[in-house]
CSV table of C-alpha atoms and ligand atoms in Angstrom, one decimal:
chain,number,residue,atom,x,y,z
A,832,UNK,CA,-17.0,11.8,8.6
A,833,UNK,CA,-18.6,7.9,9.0
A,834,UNK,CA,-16.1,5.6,8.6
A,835,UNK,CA,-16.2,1.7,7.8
A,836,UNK,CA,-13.8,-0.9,8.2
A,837,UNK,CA,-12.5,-3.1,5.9
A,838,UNK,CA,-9.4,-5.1,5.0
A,839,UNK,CA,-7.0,-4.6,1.8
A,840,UNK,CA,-3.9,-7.0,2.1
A,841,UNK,CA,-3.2,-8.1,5.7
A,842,UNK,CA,-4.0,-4.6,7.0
A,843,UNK,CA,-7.4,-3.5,8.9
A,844,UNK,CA,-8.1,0.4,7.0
A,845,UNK,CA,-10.7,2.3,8.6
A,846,UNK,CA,-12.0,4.5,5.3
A,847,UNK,CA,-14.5,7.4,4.6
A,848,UNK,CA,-18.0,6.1,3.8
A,849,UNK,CA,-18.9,8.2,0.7
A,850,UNK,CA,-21.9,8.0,-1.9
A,851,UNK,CA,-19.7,8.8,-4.5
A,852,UNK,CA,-16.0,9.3,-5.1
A,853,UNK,CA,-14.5,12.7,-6.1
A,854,UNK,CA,-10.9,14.3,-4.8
A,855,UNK,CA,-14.1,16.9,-2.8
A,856,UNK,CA,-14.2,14.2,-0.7
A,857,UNK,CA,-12.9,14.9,3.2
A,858,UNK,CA,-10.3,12.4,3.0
A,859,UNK,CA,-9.7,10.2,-0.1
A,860,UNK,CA,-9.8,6.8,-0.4
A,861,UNK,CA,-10.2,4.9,-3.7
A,862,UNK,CA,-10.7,0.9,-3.3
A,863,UNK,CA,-10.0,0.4,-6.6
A,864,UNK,CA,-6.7,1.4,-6.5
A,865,UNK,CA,-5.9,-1.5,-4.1
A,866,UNK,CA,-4.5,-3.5,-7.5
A,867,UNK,CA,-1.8,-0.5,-7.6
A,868,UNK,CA,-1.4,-0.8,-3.5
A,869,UNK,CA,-1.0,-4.7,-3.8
A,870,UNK,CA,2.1,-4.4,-6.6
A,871,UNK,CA,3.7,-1.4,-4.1
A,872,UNK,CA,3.5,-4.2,-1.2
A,873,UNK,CA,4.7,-6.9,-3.5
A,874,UNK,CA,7.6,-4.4,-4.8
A,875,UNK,CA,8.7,-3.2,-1.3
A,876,UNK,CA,8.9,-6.6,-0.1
A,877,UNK,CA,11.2,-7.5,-2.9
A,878,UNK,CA,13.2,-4.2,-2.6
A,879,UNK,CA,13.4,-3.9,1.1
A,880,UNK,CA,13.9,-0.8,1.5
A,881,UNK,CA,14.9,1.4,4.8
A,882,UNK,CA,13.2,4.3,5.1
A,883,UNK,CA,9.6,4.3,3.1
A,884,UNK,CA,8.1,7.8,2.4
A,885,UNK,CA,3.9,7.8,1.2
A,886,UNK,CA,4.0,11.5,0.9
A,887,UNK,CA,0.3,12.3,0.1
A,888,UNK,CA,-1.3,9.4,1.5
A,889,UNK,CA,-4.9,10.2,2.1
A,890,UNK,CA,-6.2,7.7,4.7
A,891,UNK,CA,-2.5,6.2,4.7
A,892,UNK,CA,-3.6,2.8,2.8
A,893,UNK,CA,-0.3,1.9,1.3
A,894,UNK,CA,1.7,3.7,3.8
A,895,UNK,CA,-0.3,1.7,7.1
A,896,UNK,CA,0.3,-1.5,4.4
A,897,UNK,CA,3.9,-0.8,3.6
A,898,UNK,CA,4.6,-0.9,7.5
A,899,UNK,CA,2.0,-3.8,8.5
A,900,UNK,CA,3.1,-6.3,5.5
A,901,UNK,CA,7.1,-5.1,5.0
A,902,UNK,CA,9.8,-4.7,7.6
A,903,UNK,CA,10.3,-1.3,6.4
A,904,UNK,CA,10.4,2.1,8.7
A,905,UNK,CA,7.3,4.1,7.3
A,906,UNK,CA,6.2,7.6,7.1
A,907,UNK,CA,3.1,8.5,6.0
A,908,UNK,CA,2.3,11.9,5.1
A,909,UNK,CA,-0.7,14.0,4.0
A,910,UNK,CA,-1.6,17.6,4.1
A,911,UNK,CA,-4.6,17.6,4.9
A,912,UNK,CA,-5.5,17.4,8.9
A,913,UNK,CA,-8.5,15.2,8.8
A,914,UNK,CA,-6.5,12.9,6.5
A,915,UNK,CA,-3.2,13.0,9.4
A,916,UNK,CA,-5.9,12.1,12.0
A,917,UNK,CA,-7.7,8.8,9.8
A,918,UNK,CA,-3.7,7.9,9.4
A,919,UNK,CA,-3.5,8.2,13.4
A,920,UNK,CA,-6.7,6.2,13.8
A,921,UNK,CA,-5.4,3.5,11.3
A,922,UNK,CA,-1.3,3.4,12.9
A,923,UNK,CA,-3.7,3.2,16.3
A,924,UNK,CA,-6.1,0.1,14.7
A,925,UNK,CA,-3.1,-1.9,13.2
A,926,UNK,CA,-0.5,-1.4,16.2
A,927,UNK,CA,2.0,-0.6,13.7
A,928,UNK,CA,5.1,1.8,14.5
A,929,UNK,CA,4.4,4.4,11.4
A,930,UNK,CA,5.4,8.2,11.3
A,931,UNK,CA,2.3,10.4,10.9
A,932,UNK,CA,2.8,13.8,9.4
A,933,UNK,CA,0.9,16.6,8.3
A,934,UNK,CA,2.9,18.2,6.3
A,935,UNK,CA,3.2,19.5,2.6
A,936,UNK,CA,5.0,16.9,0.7
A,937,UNK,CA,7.2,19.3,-1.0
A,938,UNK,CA,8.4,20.8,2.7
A,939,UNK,CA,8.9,17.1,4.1
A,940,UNK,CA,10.6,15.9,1.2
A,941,UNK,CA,13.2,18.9,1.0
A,942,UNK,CA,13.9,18.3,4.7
A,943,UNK,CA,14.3,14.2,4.9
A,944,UNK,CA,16.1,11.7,2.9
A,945,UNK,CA,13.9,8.4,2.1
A,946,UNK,CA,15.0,5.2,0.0
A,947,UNK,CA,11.5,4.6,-1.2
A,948,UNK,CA,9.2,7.5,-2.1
A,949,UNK,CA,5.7,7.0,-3.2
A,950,UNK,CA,4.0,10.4,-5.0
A,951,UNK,CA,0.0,9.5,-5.3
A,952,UNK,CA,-1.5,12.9,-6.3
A,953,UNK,CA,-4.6,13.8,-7.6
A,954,UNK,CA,-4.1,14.9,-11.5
A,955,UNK,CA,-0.1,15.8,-12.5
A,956,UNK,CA,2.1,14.8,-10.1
A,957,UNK,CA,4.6,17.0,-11.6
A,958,UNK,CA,5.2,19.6,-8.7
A,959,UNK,CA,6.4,16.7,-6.1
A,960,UNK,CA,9.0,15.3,-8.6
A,961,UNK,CA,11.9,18.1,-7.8
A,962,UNK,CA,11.9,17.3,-4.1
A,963,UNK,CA,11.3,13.5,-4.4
A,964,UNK,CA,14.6,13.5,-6.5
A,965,UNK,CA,16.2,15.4,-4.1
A,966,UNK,CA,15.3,13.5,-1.3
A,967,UNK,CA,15.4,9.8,-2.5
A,968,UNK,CA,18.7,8.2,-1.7
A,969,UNK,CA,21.2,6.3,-4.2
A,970,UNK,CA,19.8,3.0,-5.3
A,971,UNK,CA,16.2,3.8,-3.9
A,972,UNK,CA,13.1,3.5,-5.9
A,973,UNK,CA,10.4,6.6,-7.0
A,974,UNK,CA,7.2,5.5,-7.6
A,975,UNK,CA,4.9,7.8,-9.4
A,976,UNK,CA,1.5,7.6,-10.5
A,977,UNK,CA,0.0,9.9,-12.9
A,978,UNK,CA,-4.3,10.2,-12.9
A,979,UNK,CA,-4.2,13.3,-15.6
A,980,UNK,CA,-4.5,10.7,-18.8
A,981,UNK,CA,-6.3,13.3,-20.9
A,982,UNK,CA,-3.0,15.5,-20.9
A,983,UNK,CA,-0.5,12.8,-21.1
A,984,UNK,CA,-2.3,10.5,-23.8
A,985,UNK,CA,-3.0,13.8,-26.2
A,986,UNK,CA,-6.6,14.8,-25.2
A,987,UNK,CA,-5.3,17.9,-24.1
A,988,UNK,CA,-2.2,19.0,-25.7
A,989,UNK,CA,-1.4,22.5,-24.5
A,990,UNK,CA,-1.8,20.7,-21.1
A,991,UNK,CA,1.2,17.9,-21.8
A,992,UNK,CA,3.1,21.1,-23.3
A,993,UNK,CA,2.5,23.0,-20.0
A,994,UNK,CA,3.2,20.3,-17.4
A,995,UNK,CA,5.4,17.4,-19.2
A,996,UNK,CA,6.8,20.2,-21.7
A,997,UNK,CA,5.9,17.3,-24.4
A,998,UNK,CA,3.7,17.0,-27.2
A,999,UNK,CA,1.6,14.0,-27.3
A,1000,UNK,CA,-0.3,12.4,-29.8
A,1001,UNK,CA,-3.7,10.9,-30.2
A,1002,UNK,CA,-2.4,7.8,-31.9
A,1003,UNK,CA,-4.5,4.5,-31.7
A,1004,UNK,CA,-1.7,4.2,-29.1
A,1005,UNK,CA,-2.2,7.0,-27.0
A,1006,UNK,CA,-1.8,5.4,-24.1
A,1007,UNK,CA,1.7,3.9,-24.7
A,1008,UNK,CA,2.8,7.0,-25.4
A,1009,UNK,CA,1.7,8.6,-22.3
A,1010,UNK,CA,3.3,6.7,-20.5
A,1011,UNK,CA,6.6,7.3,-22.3
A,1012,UNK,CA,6.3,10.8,-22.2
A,1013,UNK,CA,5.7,10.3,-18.3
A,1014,UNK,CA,9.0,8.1,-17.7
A,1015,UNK,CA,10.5,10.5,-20.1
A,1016,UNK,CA,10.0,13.8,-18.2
A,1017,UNK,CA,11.1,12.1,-14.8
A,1018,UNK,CA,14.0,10.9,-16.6
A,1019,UNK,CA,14.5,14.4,-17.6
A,1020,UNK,CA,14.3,15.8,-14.3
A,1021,UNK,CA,16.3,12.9,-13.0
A,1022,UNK,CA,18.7,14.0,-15.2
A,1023,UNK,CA,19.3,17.4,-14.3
A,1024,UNK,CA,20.7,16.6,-10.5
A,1025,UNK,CA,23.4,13.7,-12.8
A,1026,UNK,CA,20.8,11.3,-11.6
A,1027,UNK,CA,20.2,8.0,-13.6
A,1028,UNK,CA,17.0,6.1,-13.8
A,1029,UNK,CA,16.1,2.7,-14.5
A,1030,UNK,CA,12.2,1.9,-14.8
A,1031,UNK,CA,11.7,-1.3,-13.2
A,1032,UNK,CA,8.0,-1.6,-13.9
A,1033,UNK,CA,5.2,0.2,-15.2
A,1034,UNK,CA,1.9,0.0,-16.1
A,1035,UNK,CA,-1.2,1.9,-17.5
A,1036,UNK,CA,-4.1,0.1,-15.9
A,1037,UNK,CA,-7.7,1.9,-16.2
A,1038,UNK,CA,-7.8,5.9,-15.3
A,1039,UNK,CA,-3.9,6.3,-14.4
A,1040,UNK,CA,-0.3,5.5,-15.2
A,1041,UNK,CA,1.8,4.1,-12.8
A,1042,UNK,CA,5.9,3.9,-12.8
A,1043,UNK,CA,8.6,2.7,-10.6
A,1044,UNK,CA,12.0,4.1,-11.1
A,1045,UNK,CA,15.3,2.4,-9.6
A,1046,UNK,CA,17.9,5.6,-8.4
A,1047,UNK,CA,21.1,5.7,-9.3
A,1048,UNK,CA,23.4,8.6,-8.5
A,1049,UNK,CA,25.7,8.6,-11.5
A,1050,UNK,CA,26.9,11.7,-13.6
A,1051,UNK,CA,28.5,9.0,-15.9
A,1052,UNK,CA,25.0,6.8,-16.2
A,1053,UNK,CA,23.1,9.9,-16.8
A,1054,UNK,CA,25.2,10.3,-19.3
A,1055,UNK,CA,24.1,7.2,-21.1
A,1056,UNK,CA,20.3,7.2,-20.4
A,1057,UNK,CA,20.7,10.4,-22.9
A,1058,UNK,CA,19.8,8.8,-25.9
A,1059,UNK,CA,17.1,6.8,-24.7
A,1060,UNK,CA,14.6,10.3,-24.5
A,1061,UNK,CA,14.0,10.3,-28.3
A,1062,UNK,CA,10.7,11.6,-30.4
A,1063,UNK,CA,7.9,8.9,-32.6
A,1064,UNK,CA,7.0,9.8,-36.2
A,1065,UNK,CA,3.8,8.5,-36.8
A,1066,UNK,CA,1.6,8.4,-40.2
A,1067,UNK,CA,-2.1,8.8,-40.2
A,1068,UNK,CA,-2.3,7.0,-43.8
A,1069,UNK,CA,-0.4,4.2,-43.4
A,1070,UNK,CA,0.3,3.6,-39.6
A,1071,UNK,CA,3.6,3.2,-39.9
A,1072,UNK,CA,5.7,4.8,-36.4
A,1073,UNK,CA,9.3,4.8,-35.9
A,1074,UNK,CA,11.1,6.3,-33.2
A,1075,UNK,CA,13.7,9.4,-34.3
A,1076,UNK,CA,16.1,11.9,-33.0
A,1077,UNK,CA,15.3,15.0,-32.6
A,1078,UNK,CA,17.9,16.0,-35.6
A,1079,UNK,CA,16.6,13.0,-37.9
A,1080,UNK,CA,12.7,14.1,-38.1
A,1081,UNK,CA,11.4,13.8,-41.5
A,1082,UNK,CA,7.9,15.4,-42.7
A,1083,UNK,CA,7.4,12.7,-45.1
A,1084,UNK,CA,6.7,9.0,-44.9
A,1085,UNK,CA,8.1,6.2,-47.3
A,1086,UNK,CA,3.8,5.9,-48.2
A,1087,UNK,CA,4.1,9.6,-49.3
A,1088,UNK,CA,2.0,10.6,-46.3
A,1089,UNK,CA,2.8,13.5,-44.0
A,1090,UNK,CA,4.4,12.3,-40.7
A,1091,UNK,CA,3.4,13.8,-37.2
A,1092,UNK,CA,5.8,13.7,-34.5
A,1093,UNK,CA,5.4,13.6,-30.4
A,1094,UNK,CA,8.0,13.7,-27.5
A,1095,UNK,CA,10.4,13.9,-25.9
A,1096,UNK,CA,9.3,10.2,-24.7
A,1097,UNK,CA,11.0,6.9,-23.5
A,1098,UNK,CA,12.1,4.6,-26.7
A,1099,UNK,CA,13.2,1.7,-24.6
A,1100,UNK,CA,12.0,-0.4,-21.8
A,1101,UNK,CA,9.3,0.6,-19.7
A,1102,UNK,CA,10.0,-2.3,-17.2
A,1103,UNK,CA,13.0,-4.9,-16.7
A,1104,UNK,CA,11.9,-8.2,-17.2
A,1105,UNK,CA,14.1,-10.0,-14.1
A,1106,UNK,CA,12.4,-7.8,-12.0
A,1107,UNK,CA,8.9,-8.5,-13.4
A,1108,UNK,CA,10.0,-12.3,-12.7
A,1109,UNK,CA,10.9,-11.7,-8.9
A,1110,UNK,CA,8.0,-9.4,-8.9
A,1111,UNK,CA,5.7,-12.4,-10.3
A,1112,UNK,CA,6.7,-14.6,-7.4
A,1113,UNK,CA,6.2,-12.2,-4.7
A,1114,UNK,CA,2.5,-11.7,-6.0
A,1115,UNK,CA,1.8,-15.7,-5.7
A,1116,UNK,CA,3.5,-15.4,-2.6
A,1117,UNK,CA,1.3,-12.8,-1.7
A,1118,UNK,CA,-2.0,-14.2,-3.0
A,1119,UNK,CA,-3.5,-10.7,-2.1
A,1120,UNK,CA,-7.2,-10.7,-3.4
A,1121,UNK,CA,-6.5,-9.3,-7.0
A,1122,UNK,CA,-3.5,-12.0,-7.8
A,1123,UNK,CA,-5.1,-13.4,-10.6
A,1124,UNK,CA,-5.1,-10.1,-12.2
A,1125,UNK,CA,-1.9,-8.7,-11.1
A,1126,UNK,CA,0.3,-12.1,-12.1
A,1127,UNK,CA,-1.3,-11.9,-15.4
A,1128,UNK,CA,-0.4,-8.4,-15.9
A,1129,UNK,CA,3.2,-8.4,-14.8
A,1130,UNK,CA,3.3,-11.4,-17.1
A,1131,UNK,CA,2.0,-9.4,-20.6
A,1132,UNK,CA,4.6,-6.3,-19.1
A,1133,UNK,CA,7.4,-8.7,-18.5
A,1134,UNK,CA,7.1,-10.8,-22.8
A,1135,UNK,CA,6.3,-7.2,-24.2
A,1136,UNK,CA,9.6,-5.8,-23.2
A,1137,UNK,CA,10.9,-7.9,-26.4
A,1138,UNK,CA,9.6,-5.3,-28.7
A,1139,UNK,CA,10.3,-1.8,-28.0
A,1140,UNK,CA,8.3,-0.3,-31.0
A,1141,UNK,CA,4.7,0.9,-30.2
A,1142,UNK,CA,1.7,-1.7,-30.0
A,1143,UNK,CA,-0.9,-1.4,-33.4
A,1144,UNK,CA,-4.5,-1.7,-32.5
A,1145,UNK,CA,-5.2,-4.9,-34.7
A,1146,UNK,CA,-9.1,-2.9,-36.0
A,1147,UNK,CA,-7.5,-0.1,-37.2
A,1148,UNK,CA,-5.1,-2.7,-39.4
A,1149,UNK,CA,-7.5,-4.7,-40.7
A,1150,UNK,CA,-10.1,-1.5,-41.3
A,1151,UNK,CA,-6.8,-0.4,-43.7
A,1152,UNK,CA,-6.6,-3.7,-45.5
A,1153,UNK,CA,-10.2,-3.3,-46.0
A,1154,UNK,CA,-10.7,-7.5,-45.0
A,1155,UNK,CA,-12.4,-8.7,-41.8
A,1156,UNK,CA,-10.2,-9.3,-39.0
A,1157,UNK,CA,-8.5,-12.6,-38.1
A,1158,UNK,CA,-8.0,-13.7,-34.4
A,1159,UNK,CA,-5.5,-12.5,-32.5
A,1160,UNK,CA,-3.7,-15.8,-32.0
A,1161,UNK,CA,-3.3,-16.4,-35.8
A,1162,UNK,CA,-2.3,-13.0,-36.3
A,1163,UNK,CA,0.8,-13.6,-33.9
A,1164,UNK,CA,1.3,-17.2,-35.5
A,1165,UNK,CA,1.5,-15.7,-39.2
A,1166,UNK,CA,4.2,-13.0,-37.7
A,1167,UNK,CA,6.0,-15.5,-36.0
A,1168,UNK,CA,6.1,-18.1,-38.7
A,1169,UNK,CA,7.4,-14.8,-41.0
A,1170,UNK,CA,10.6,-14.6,-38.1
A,1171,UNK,CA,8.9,-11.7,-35.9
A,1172,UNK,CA,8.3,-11.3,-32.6
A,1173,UNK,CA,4.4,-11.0,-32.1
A,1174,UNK,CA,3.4,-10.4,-28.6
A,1175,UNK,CA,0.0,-9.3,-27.0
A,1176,UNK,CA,0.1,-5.9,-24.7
A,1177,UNK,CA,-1.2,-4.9,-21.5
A,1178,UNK,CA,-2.3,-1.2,-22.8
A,1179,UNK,CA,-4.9,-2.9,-24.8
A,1180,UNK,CA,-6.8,-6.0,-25.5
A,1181,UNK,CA,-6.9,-4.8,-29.1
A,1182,UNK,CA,-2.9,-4.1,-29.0
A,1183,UNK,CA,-0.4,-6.7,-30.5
A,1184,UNK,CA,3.1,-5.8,-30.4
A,1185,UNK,CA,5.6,-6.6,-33.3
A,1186,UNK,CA,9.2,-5.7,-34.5
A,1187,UNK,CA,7.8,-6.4,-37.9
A,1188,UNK,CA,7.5,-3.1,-40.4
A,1189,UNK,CA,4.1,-1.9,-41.1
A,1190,UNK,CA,4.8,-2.7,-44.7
A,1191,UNK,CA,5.2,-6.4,-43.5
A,1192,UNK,CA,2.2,-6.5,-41.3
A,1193,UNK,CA,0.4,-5.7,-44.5
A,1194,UNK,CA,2.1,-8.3,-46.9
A,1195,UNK,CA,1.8,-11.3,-44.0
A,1196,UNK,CA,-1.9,-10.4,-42.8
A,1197,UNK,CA,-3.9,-9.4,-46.8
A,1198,UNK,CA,-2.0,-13.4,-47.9
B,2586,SAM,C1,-5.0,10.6,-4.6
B,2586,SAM,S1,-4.9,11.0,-3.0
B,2586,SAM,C2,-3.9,9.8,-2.3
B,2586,SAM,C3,-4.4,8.5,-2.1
B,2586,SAM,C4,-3.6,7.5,-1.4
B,2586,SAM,N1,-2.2,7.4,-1.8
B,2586,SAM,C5,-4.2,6.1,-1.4
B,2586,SAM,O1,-3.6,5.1,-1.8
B,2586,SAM,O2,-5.3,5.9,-0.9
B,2586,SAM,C6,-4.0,12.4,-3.0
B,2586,SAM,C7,-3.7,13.0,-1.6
B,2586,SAM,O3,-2.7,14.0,-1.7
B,2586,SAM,C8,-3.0,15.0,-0.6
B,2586,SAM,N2,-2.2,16.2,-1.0
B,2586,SAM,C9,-2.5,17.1,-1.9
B,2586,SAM,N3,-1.5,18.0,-2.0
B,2586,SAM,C10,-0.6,17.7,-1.0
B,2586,SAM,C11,0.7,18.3,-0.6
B,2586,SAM,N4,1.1,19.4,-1.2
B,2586,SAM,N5,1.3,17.6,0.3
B,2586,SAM,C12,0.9,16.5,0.9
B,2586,SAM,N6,-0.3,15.9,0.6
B,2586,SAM,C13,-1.0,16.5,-0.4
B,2586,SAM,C14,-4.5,15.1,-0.6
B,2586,SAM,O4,-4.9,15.6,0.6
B,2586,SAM,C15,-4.9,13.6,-0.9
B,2586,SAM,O5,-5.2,13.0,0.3
């Protein structure tokens, strides 16, 4: 294996030279996933925690990171022996006092307690969420990225079924929904040991979905995260989506249309704006190479929180009204002057997020 040097962050990474990038490859490293590594560094700092677990680390990037930039005690795991020994290599290269193990992630997180575990596995990440619950401690953070998009976002259906035990939708936002359906089955299994969840940020940013959960151990706020794991109803005819109970489905929509449902998903927050404001700061702090874009996306996460409802993809309205589109800008001026919220999203540049009815939308954009 040739390797190269570079630098992500502060932190020297000796990485496999490849011609092309596929999970074949003898150890995997992906430099465009250093926007995700920069908001782990940024979030660590801010959290602070103990005992950091990357439990299927690959070259050890955010792990060697976590322990160069934060103060935090690191492990950093990965099956896969030539992966342990470019982790060695890289602990050796940055002089920094990390665990190296070469273990399945599963095994090591069933034996050791950690206050911040990372899970960064190709496809479903699925299988590591039992023992990641099991191990992290009360008030610690999960973070969690999901690559399979096609299952989660309703490409694949009998595949969301299978691993998420959800039915997705191929809605014109499919994207939002995966990642609702992703916070919604960790809540889920969260849920099963009495733990509570709070997701602090997330974010869908191009091939994968991303989420960090805040722990609590808490039979009683388990309890009330119930009723936050709802279903959508969404019309093909008319666009118009509302979140429902499971008991409160209807097959018909107030245009007459049939109604499609998906779920179990998320219906509330996907990030808590404080955070996002701490987590802002820390990134300027930072001034890592990709600030510019990770400050503005925080940003869009942080003022879309004020609408829970999904985003509509601002085509597919005006191809309904049968006029030519407006510019964004005016569209969120007309809402607001009508008393609605009107924000812009990060799942989409298209996406403009609204607690106005569909039936509204209509009457304020064909004036
Ligand atoms: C997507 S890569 C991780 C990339 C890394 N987090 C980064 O930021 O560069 C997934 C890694 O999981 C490892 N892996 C797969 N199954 C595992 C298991 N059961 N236990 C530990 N590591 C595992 C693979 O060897 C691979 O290195």
């Amino acid at each position: 294996m040739n390797l190269i040097k570079i630098t992500e962050g502060k932190t020297k990474l000796l990485i496999p030279e490849v011609e092309k990038l596929t999970r074949k490859n003898i150890v995997f490293f992906n430099p465009q996933m250093e926007f995700s590594r920069d908001i782990s560094i940024a979030i660590a700092q801010i959290s602070k925690p103990k005992d950091f677990c990357d439990a299927l680390a690959g070259s050890g990037a955010r792990g060697i990171r976590i322990a160069n930039e934060t103060e935090c005690k690191t492990t950093v795991n990965d099956i896969n022996p030539q992966a342990f020994e470019l982790i060695k290599k890289n602990k050796k290269l940055n002089k920094v006092d990390i665990r190296a193990t070469n273990l399945d992630a599963n095994l090591l997180l069933s034996k050791e307690g950690f206050d911040f575990i990372d899970i960064d596995p190709f496809g479903a990440p699925v299988r590591f969420i039992d023992s990641a619950l099991r191990s992290i401690g009360n008030g610690g953070i999960l973070a969690v990225t999901a690559t399979d998009t096609s299952a989660l976002c309703g490409t694949y259906p009998r595949a969301c079924k299978r691993k998420y035990d959800a039915a997705p939708l191929r809605t014109d936002y499919y994207n939002e929904l995966g990642l609702r359906i992703l916070i919604a089955y960790l809540t889920r299994s969260a849920l099963r040991y009495d733990i509570s969840i709070k997701p602090i940020f997330s974010h869908c940013t191009r091939h994968y979905l991303r989420v960090y959960l805040q722990i609590k151990k808490s039979r009683k706020d388990a309890n009330k995260i119930l009723g936050e794991i709802n279903h959508i109803q969404h019309c093909f005819t008319c666009l118009n989506r509302e979140f429902s109970k499971l008991d409160e489905l209807k097959s018909t929509c107030t245009c007459g249309a049939d109604l499609r449902s998906a779920g179990p998903l998320w219906t509330t927050g996907f990030a808590d704006p404080g955070f996002c404001e701490r987590l802002k700061k820390q990134l300027i702090n930072d001034n890592f190479r990709t600030m510019h874009e990770s400050v503005k996306l925080v940003e869009l996460i942080e003022e879309e929180q004020r609408v829970e409802i999904p985003y509509y993809n601002i085509h597919k309205i005006f191809k309904k009204l049968g006029i030519p589109a407006i510019p964004m800008n005016e569209i969120m001026e007309r809402l607001n002057e009508s008393g609605f919220i009107a924000t812009r999203t990060h799942f989409s540049a298209l996406g403009i997020r609204t607690d106005a009815s569909i039936s509204d939308i209509y009457s304020i954009l064909r004036d």
